mmCIF file of C-alpha atoms in Angstrom:
data_model
loop_
_atom_site.group_PDB
_atom_site.id
_atom_site.type_symbol
_atom_site.label_atom_id
_atom_site.label_comp_id
_atom_site.label_asym_id
_atom_site.label_seq_id
_atom_site.Cartn_x
_atom_site.Cartn_y
_atom_site.Cartn_z
ATOM 1 C CA MET A 1 -30.093 -54.424 -34.170
ATOM 2 C CA LYS A 2 -31.870 -56.669 -31.684
ATOM 3 C CA VAL A 3 -33.839 -59.710 -32.766
ATOM 4 C CA ILE A 4 -36.019 -61.248 -30.067
ATOM 5 C CA TYR A 5 -36.178 -65.014 -30.484
ATOM 6 C CA SER A 6 -36.426 -68.311 -28.657
ATOM 7 C CA GLU A 7 -36.569 -71.897 -29.870
ATOM 8 C CA ARG A 8 -39.679 -72.146 -27.705
ATOM 9 C CA ILE A 9 -41.659 -70.063 -30.202
ATOM 10 C CA VAL A 10 -41.382 -72.876 -32.764
ATOM 11 C CA ALA A 11 -44.188 -75.437 -33.002
ATOM 12 C CA ASP A 12 -45.659 -77.774 -35.602
ATOM 13 C CA ALA A 13 -49.293 -76.724 -35.861
ATOM 14 C CA GLN A 14 -50.037 -79.477 -38.416
ATOM 15 C CA SER A 15 -51.564 -76.819 -40.624
ATOM 16 C CA PHE A 16 -51.454 -75.396 -44.143
ATOM 17 C CA SER A 17 -49.876 -72.298 -42.594
ATOM 18 C CA PRO A 18 -46.141 -72.509 -41.846
ATOM 19 C CA SER A 19 -46.308 -69.599 -39.380
ATOM 20 C CA ALA A 20 -45.750 -71.708 -36.257
ATOM 21 C CA ARG A 21 -42.736 -73.575 -37.643
ATOM 22 C CA LYS A 22 -40.999 -71.106 -39.966
ATOM 23 C CA PRO A 23 -39.216 -68.951 -37.325
ATOM 24 C CA ARG A 24 -36.470 -71.571 -36.990
ATOM 25 C CA GLU A 25 -35.779 -71.508 -40.752
ATOM 26 C CA VAL A 26 -35.926 -67.718 -40.840
ATOM 27 C CA MET A 27 -33.487 -67.434 -37.943
ATOM 28 C CA ALA A 28 -31.114 -69.923 -39.549
ATOM 29 C CA SER A 29 -31.037 -67.743 -42.652
ATOM 30 C CA TRP A 30 -30.657 -64.502 -40.679
ATOM 31 C CA ARG A 31 -27.822 -65.880 -38.563
ATOM 32 C CA ARG A 32 -25.997 -67.022 -41.677
ATOM 33 C CA ARG A 33 -26.550 -63.858 -43.723
ATOM 34 C CA PHE A 34 -26.594 -61.191 -40.991
ATOM 35 C CA PRO A 35 -24.116 -62.111 -38.228
ATOM 36 C CA ILE A 36 -24.265 -58.502 -37.033
ATOM 37 C CA LEU A 37 -27.679 -59.150 -35.460
ATOM 38 C CA ASP A 38 -27.925 -59.147 -31.674
ATOM 39 C CA VAL A 39 -30.174 -62.130 -30.941
ATOM 40 C CA VAL A 40 -31.803 -61.874 -27.511
ATOM 41 C CA GLU A 41 -33.786 -64.610 -25.782
ATOM 42 C CA ALA A 42 -37.509 -63.900 -25.669
ATOM 43 C CA VAL A 43 -39.341 -63.706 -22.342
ATOM 44 C CA PRO A 44 -42.830 -65.253 -22.299
ATOM 45 C CA VAL A 45 -45.817 -63.090 -21.521
ATOM 46 C CA THR A 46 -47.954 -63.983 -18.538
ATOM 47 C CA ILE A 47 -51.619 -64.960 -18.503
ATOM 48 C CA GLU A 48 -52.295 -61.569 -16.923
ATOM 49 C CA GLU A 49 -50.587 -59.799 -19.813
ATOM 50 C CA LEU A 50 -52.480 -61.827 -22.416
ATOM 51 C CA ALA A 51 -55.695 -60.935 -20.587
ATOM 52 C CA LEU A 52 -55.028 -57.223 -21.069
ATOM 53 C CA ALA A 53 -56.122 -57.729 -24.689
ATOM 54 C CA HIS A 54 -58.138 -60.952 -24.467
ATOM 55 C CA ASP A 55 -60.985 -62.376 -22.453
ATOM 56 C CA PRO A 56 -59.388 -64.186 -19.471
ATOM 57 C CA ASP A 57 -61.565 -67.267 -19.933
ATOM 58 C CA TYR A 58 -60.495 -67.491 -23.564
ATOM 59 C CA VAL A 59 -56.825 -67.212 -22.591
ATOM 60 C CA LYS A 60 -57.083 -69.879 -19.919
ATOM 61 C CA GLY A 61 -59.178 -72.112 -22.172
ATOM 62 C CA VAL A 62 -56.602 -72.092 -24.959
ATOM 63 C CA LEU A 63 -53.606 -72.603 -22.680
ATOM 64 C CA SER A 64 -55.328 -75.489 -20.871
ATOM 65 C CA LEU A 65 -56.280 -77.065 -24.238
ATOM 66 C CA ARG A 66 -59.997 -76.775 -23.496
ATOM 67 C CA ARG A 67 -60.479 -74.327 -26.384
ATOM 68 C CA ALA A 68 -59.145 -74.604 -29.906
ATOM 69 C CA ASN A 69 -56.242 -72.435 -30.968
ATOM 70 C CA GLY A 70 -56.235 -70.306 -34.114
ATOM 71 C CA PHE A 71 -55.261 -73.340 -36.199
ATOM 72 C CA GLY A 72 -58.468 -75.065 -35.114
ATOM 73 C CA ASN A 73 -56.802 -77.746 -33.013
ATOM 74 C CA HIS A 74 -55.799 -78.373 -29.391
ATOM 75 C CA LEU A 75 -52.147 -79.294 -29.831
ATOM 76 C CA PRO A 76 -50.142 -78.843 -26.612
ATOM 77 C CA GLU A 77 -47.068 -77.834 -28.640
ATOM 78 C CA VAL A 78 -48.915 -74.843 -30.042
ATOM 79 C CA ALA A 79 -50.320 -73.813 -26.660
ATOM 80 C CA ALA A 80 -46.851 -74.010 -25.110
ATOM 81 C CA SER A 81 -45.401 -71.749 -27.807
ATOM 82 C CA LEU A 82 -47.995 -68.963 -27.540
ATOM 83 C CA PRO A 83 -46.646 -67.087 -24.484
ATOM 84 C CA TRP A 84 -43.242 -67.079 -26.203
ATOM 85 C CA THR A 85 -44.425 -65.789 -29.586
ATOM 86 C CA ASN A 86 -46.339 -62.984 -27.905
ATOM 87 C CA GLY A 87 -43.415 -62.355 -25.585
ATOM 88 C CA ALA A 88 -41.075 -62.015 -28.553
ATOM 89 C CA MET A 89 -43.293 -59.312 -30.057
ATOM 90 C CA LEU A 90 -43.501 -57.485 -26.742
ATOM 91 C CA GLY A 91 -39.736 -57.742 -26.338
ATOM 92 C CA ALA A 92 -39.219 -56.284 -29.808
ATOM 93 C CA ALA A 93 -41.525 -53.365 -29.013
ATOM 94 C CA ARG A 94 -39.649 -52.616 -25.811
ATOM 95 C CA ALA A 95 -36.293 -52.867 -27.591
ATOM 96 C CA ALA A 96 -37.445 -50.531 -30.370
ATOM 97 C CA LEU A 97 -38.336 -47.851 -27.837
ATOM 98 C CA VAL A 98 -34.734 -47.955 -26.618
ATOM 99 C CA GLN A 99 -32.783 -48.601 -29.817
ATOM 100 C CA GLY A 100 -35.061 -47.369 -32.597
ATOM 101 C CA CYS A 101 -35.572 -50.653 -34.429
ATOM 102 C CA SER A 102 -35.967 -54.337 -33.609
ATOM 103 C CA ALA A 103 -37.520 -57.510 -34.982
ATOM 104 C CA ALA A 104 -39.316 -60.617 -33.774
ATOM 105 C CA PRO A 105 -39.457 -63.549 -36.234
ATOM 106 C CA VAL A 106 -43.016 -64.451 -35.230
ATOM 107 C CA ALA A 107 -46.433 -64.391 -36.874
ATOM 108 C CA GLY A 108 -50.028 -65.379 -36.250
ATOM 109 C CA PHE A 109 -51.544 -62.321 -34.592
ATOM 110 C CA HIS A 110 -53.936 -60.064 -36.474
ATOM 111 C CA HIS A 111 -56.998 -62.352 -36.887
ATOM 112 C CA ALA A 112 -57.145 -63.061 -33.140
ATOM 113 C CA GLY A 113 -59.947 -61.078 -31.509
ATOM 114 C CA HIS A 114 -60.849 -60.367 -27.915
ATOM 115 C CA ALA A 115 -62.412 -63.759 -27.199
ATOM 116 C CA GLU A 116 -61.717 -65.882 -30.268
ATOM 117 C CA GLY A 117 -58.981 -66.965 -32.639
ATOM 118 C CA GLY A 118 -58.983 -67.873 -36.303
ATOM 119 C CA GLY A 119 -57.067 -67.592 -39.533
ATOM 120 C CA PHE A 120 -53.991 -69.255 -37.951
ATOM 121 C CA CYS A 121 -53.985 -66.611 -35.166
ATOM 122 C CA THR A 122 -54.667 -67.394 -31.501
ATOM 123 C CA PHE A 123 -53.548 -64.407 -29.423
ATOM 124 C CA ASN A 124 -53.036 -60.960 -30.885
ATOM 125 C CA GLY A 125 -49.419 -60.225 -30.059
ATOM 126 C CA LEU A 126 -49.720 -56.762 -31.599
ATOM 127 C CA MET A 127 -52.445 -55.752 -29.186
ATOM 128 C CA VAL A 128 -50.897 -57.603 -26.241
ATOM 129 C CA ALA A 129 -47.702 -55.612 -26.805
ATOM 130 C CA ALA A 130 -49.674 -52.375 -27.152
ATOM 131 C CA MET A 131 -51.605 -52.962 -23.930
ATOM 132 C CA VAL A 132 -48.523 -53.894 -21.913
ATOM 133 C CA LEU A 133 -46.615 -50.856 -23.207
ATOM 134 C CA ARG A 134 -49.525 -48.608 -22.266
ATOM 135 C CA ARG A 135 -49.542 -50.068 -18.761
ATOM 136 C CA GLU A 136 -45.802 -49.487 -18.445
ATOM 137 C CA ARG A 137 -45.906 -46.034 -20.094
ATOM 138 C CA PRO A 138 -49.337 -44.464 -19.447
ATOM 139 C CA ASP A 139 -48.875 -41.826 -22.159
ATOM 140 C CA CYS A 140 -47.597 -44.244 -24.807
ATOM 141 C CA ARG A 141 -49.284 -44.071 -28.206
ATOM 142 C CA VAL A 142 -48.905 -47.161 -30.371
ATOM 143 C CA GLY A 143 -49.152 -47.455 -34.139
ATOM 144 C CA ILE A 144 -49.918 -50.733 -35.889
ATOM 145 C CA LEU A 145 -49.053 -50.892 -39.585
ATOM 146 C CA ASP A 146 -50.383 -54.137 -41.020
ATOM 147 C CA PHE A 147 -49.074 -54.885 -44.518
ATOM 148 C CA ASP A 148 -50.273 -58.473 -44.521
ATOM 149 C CA GLN A 149 -52.442 -59.493 -47.482
ATOM 150 C CA HIS A 150 -55.518 -59.787 -45.291
ATOM 151 C CA TYR A 151 -57.464 -57.350 -43.147
ATOM 152 C CA GLY A 152 -56.492 -57.359 -39.472
ATOM 153 C CA ASN A 153 -60.012 -57.922 -38.212
ATOM 154 C CA GLY A 154 -58.909 -59.195 -34.819
ATOM 155 C CA THR A 155 -56.792 -56.108 -34.172
ATOM 156 C CA ALA A 156 -59.639 -53.813 -35.190
ATOM 157 C CA GLY A 157 -62.053 -55.762 -32.990
ATOM 158 C CA ILE A 158 -59.906 -55.445 -29.864
ATOM 159 C CA ILE A 159 -59.469 -51.716 -30.474
ATOM 160 C CA ARG A 160 -63.271 -51.377 -30.692
ATOM 161 C CA GLU A 161 -63.830 -53.625 -27.667
ATOM 162 C CA PHE A 162 -61.818 -51.309 -25.420
ATOM 163 C CA GLY A 163 -62.413 -48.022 -27.271
ATOM 164 C CA LEU A 164 -58.674 -47.435 -27.631
ATOM 165 C CA ARG A 165 -58.048 -43.935 -28.971
ATOM 166 C CA TRP A 166 -54.303 -44.188 -28.361
ATOM 167 C CA VAL A 167 -53.816 -46.951 -30.956
ATOM 168 C CA GLU A 168 -53.525 -45.942 -34.619
ATOM 169 C CA HIS A 169 -54.253 -48.942 -36.838
ATOM 170 C CA TYR A 170 -53.869 -49.250 -40.591
ATOM 171 C CA SER A 171 -54.480 -52.567 -42.332
ATOM 172 C CA ALA A 172 -53.664 -52.579 -46.043
ATOM 173 C CA GLY A 173 -55.881 -55.622 -46.596
ATOM 174 C CA ALA A 174 -58.929 -53.387 -46.290
ATOM 175 C CA TRP A 175 -57.947 -51.361 -49.348
ATOM 176 C CA TRP A 176 -55.269 -52.985 -51.481
ATOM 177 C CA ASP A 177 -55.178 -56.407 -53.140
ATOM 178 C CA GLN A 178 -55.010 -56.006 -56.927
ATOM 179 C CA VAL A 179 -52.016 -56.094 -59.279
ATOM 180 C CA GLU A 180 -53.154 -52.883 -60.952
ATOM 181 C CA GLN A 181 -53.042 -51.130 -57.559
ATOM 182 C CA ALA A 182 -49.411 -51.999 -56.842
ATOM 183 C CA GLU A 183 -47.648 -48.846 -57.987
ATOM 184 C CA ARG A 184 -50.333 -46.603 -56.528
ATOM 185 C CA PHE A 185 -50.029 -48.443 -53.219
ATOM 186 C CA LEU A 186 -46.278 -47.898 -53.119
ATOM 187 C CA GLY A 187 -46.837 -44.224 -53.895
ATOM 188 C CA GLU A 188 -49.258 -43.935 -50.962
ATOM 189 C CA ILE A 189 -46.899 -45.352 -48.338
ATOM 190 C CA PRO A 190 -45.379 -41.963 -47.376
ATOM 191 C CA ALA A 191 -48.875 -40.618 -46.659
ATOM 192 C CA ILE A 192 -49.827 -43.792 -44.783
ATOM 193 C CA MET A 193 -46.750 -43.428 -42.610
ATOM 194 C CA GLN A 194 -47.786 -39.913 -41.614
ATOM 195 C CA ARG A 195 -50.801 -41.407 -39.836
ATOM 196 C CA PHE A 196 -48.328 -42.508 -37.159
ATOM 197 C CA SER A 197 -46.592 -39.167 -36.652
ATOM 198 C CA ASN A 198 -47.991 -38.824 -33.117
ATOM 199 C CA CYS A 199 -47.107 -42.378 -32.081
ATOM 200 C CA ASP A 200 -44.265 -43.370 -29.785
ATOM 201 C CA VAL A 201 -43.647 -46.741 -31.446
ATOM 202 C CA LEU A 202 -44.783 -48.514 -34.601
ATOM 203 C CA LEU A 203 -45.531 -52.242 -34.763
ATOM 204 C CA TYR A 204 -45.080 -53.337 -38.366
ATOM 205 C CA GLN A 205 -46.412 -56.553 -39.870
ATOM 206 C CA ALA A 206 -44.194 -57.121 -42.911
ATOM 207 C CA GLY A 207 -46.457 -59.599 -44.653
ATOM 208 C CA ALA A 208 -45.021 -62.033 -47.195
ATOM 209 C CA ASP A 209 -48.399 -63.161 -48.508
ATOM 210 C CA PRO A 210 -49.082 -60.197 -50.845
ATOM 211 C CA HIS A 211 -46.524 -61.832 -53.168
ATOM 212 C CA VAL A 212 -47.816 -62.541 -56.675
ATOM 213 C CA ASN A 213 -47.101 -66.267 -56.315
ATOM 214 C CA ASP A 214 -48.690 -66.694 -52.892
ATOM 215 C CA PRO A 215 -51.795 -68.923 -52.985
ATOM 216 C CA LEU A 216 -53.518 -66.574 -50.513
ATOM 217 C CA GLY A 217 -52.131 -63.353 -51.969
ATOM 218 C CA GLY A 218 -51.103 -62.330 -55.410
ATOM 219 C CA TRP A 219 -50.448 -58.691 -56.265
ATOM 220 C CA LEU A 220 -46.896 -57.518 -55.406
ATOM 221 C CA THR A 221 -43.674 -58.743 -56.974
ATOM 222 C CA THR A 222 -40.563 -59.553 -54.957
ATOM 223 C CA ALA A 223 -39.072 -56.199 -55.983
ATOM 224 C CA GLN A 224 -42.252 -54.342 -55.013
ATOM 225 C CA LEU A 225 -42.368 -56.025 -51.612
ATOM 226 C CA ARG A 226 -38.786 -54.960 -51.051
ATOM 227 C CA GLN A 227 -39.617 -51.397 -52.106
ATOM 228 C CA ARG A 228 -42.552 -51.444 -49.678
ATOM 229 C CA ASP A 229 -40.250 -52.346 -46.821
ATOM 230 C CA ARG A 230 -37.593 -49.860 -47.914
ATOM 231 C CA LEU A 231 -40.146 -47.060 -47.755
ATOM 232 C CA VAL A 232 -41.482 -48.108 -44.351
ATOM 233 C CA PHE A 233 -38.033 -48.316 -42.754
ATOM 234 C CA THR A 234 -36.506 -45.220 -44.335
ATOM 235 C CA ILE A 235 -39.527 -43.082 -43.506
ATOM 236 C CA SER A 236 -39.672 -44.463 -39.965
ATOM 237 C CA LYS A 237 -36.009 -43.539 -39.530
ATOM 238 C CA GLN A 238 -36.596 -40.059 -40.960
ATOM 239 C CA MET A 239 -39.576 -39.533 -38.641
ATOM 240 C CA GLY A 240 -37.620 -40.664 -35.592
ATOM 241 C CA LEU A 241 -40.347 -43.251 -35.063
ATOM 242 C CA PRO A 242 -39.177 -46.442 -33.304
ATOM 243 C CA ILE A 243 -40.285 -49.544 -35.202
ATOM 244 C CA ALA A 244 -40.644 -53.176 -34.175
ATOM 245 C CA TRP A 245 -41.502 -55.588 -36.949
ATOM 246 C CA ASN A 246 -42.556 -59.181 -37.271
ATOM 247 C CA LEU A 247 -43.225 -61.773 -39.953
ATOM 248 C CA ALA A 248 -46.720 -62.247 -41.321
ATOM 249 C CA GLY A 249 -48.335 -64.443 -43.940
ATOM 250 C CA GLY A 250 -46.453 -66.380 -46.582
ATOM 251 C CA TYR A 251 -48.040 -69.611 -47.832
ATOM 252 C CA GLN A 252 -45.969 -70.587 -50.860
ATOM 253 C CA THR A 253 -45.281 -74.319 -50.907
ATOM 254 C CA ASP A 254 -41.577 -73.638 -51.340
ATOM 255 C CA LEU A 255 -40.818 -72.152 -47.928
ATOM 256 C CA GLY A 256 -37.511 -70.907 -49.283
ATOM 257 C CA LYS A 257 -39.423 -68.344 -51.340
ATOM 258 C CA VAL A 258 -41.101 -67.040 -48.177
ATOM 259 C CA ILE A 259 -37.790 -66.908 -46.319
ATOM 260 C CA GLU A 260 -36.311 -64.905 -49.207
ATOM 261 C CA ILE A 261 -39.026 -62.280 -48.710
ATOM 262 C CA HIS A 262 -38.312 -62.109 -44.973
ATOM 263 C CA ASP A 263 -34.578 -61.881 -45.701
ATOM 264 C CA ASN A 264 -35.240 -58.942 -48.009
ATOM 265 C CA THR A 265 -37.184 -57.200 -45.254
ATOM 266 C CA MET A 266 -34.200 -57.602 -42.956
ATOM 267 C CA LEU A 267 -31.869 -56.269 -45.664
ATOM 268 C CA GLU A 268 -33.975 -53.117 -46.004
ATOM 269 C CA CYS A 269 -34.233 -52.727 -42.242
ATOM 270 C CA LEU A 270 -30.460 -52.908 -41.802
ATOM 271 C CA ALA A 271 -29.902 -50.529 -44.707
ATOM 272 C CA ALA A 272 -32.146 -47.912 -43.118
ATOM 273 C CA PHE A 273 -30.845 -48.319 -39.575
ATOM 274 C CA SER A 274 -27.223 -49.237 -40.310
ATOM 275 C CA THR A 275 -25.874 -46.177 -38.527
ATOM 276 C CA ASP A 276 -27.607 -47.112 -35.253
#
């Protein structure tokens, strides 16, 4: 399975969120535990490609450090990493269309709207990937399955901004966030997956922040998160639906706990797609 990665996606955002710096730790764990992975160098997206989903002035403002990024600062290290993080997600989507499954160890997408960032998100790599794929494949239908703890308001806003009927978006944060909902949520995943039956590719945010010990989450156990991912990958494989997934959320002080969750997602991915 292909993993799209580059050291250039890593930055220190000087923030509570580890999303800009954790890819290096995640990749170190994946390389050690899963040597079978085919790690491919990411290709950065262009300003033109970012502007397919975002206001061009916003894009140029962030990259030139005139506008704050989604972490609320103007750090050049963060700005330099953004074309690479979005490029990794786009690369994973392209690879999934060819090979059935791929991953990009990147995060920080779904709160970024058409002309603004926030919530540790600057550019919406999910929607950038969707828009580029649609340009390359005019009939392409894209699904976005967001199992982060929080509602993907930026994704929903971009879909509304352009009136995109070819994007199917489901954000669990709009409906699920309580411990007593956990088993019912897991039971609903097969039905949720059927929403994407007419899509050509699924972009999956495998959020770590719904974990019961996450300071910004708190309703799924480690075992339940793993079952969530098992269901998504096995059903995707059964449907013949290509899937590209990324990291999302995860704010536990012990970053090792977050990496364990991302490792478990990779374990379930490889189990489902091991024959590919």
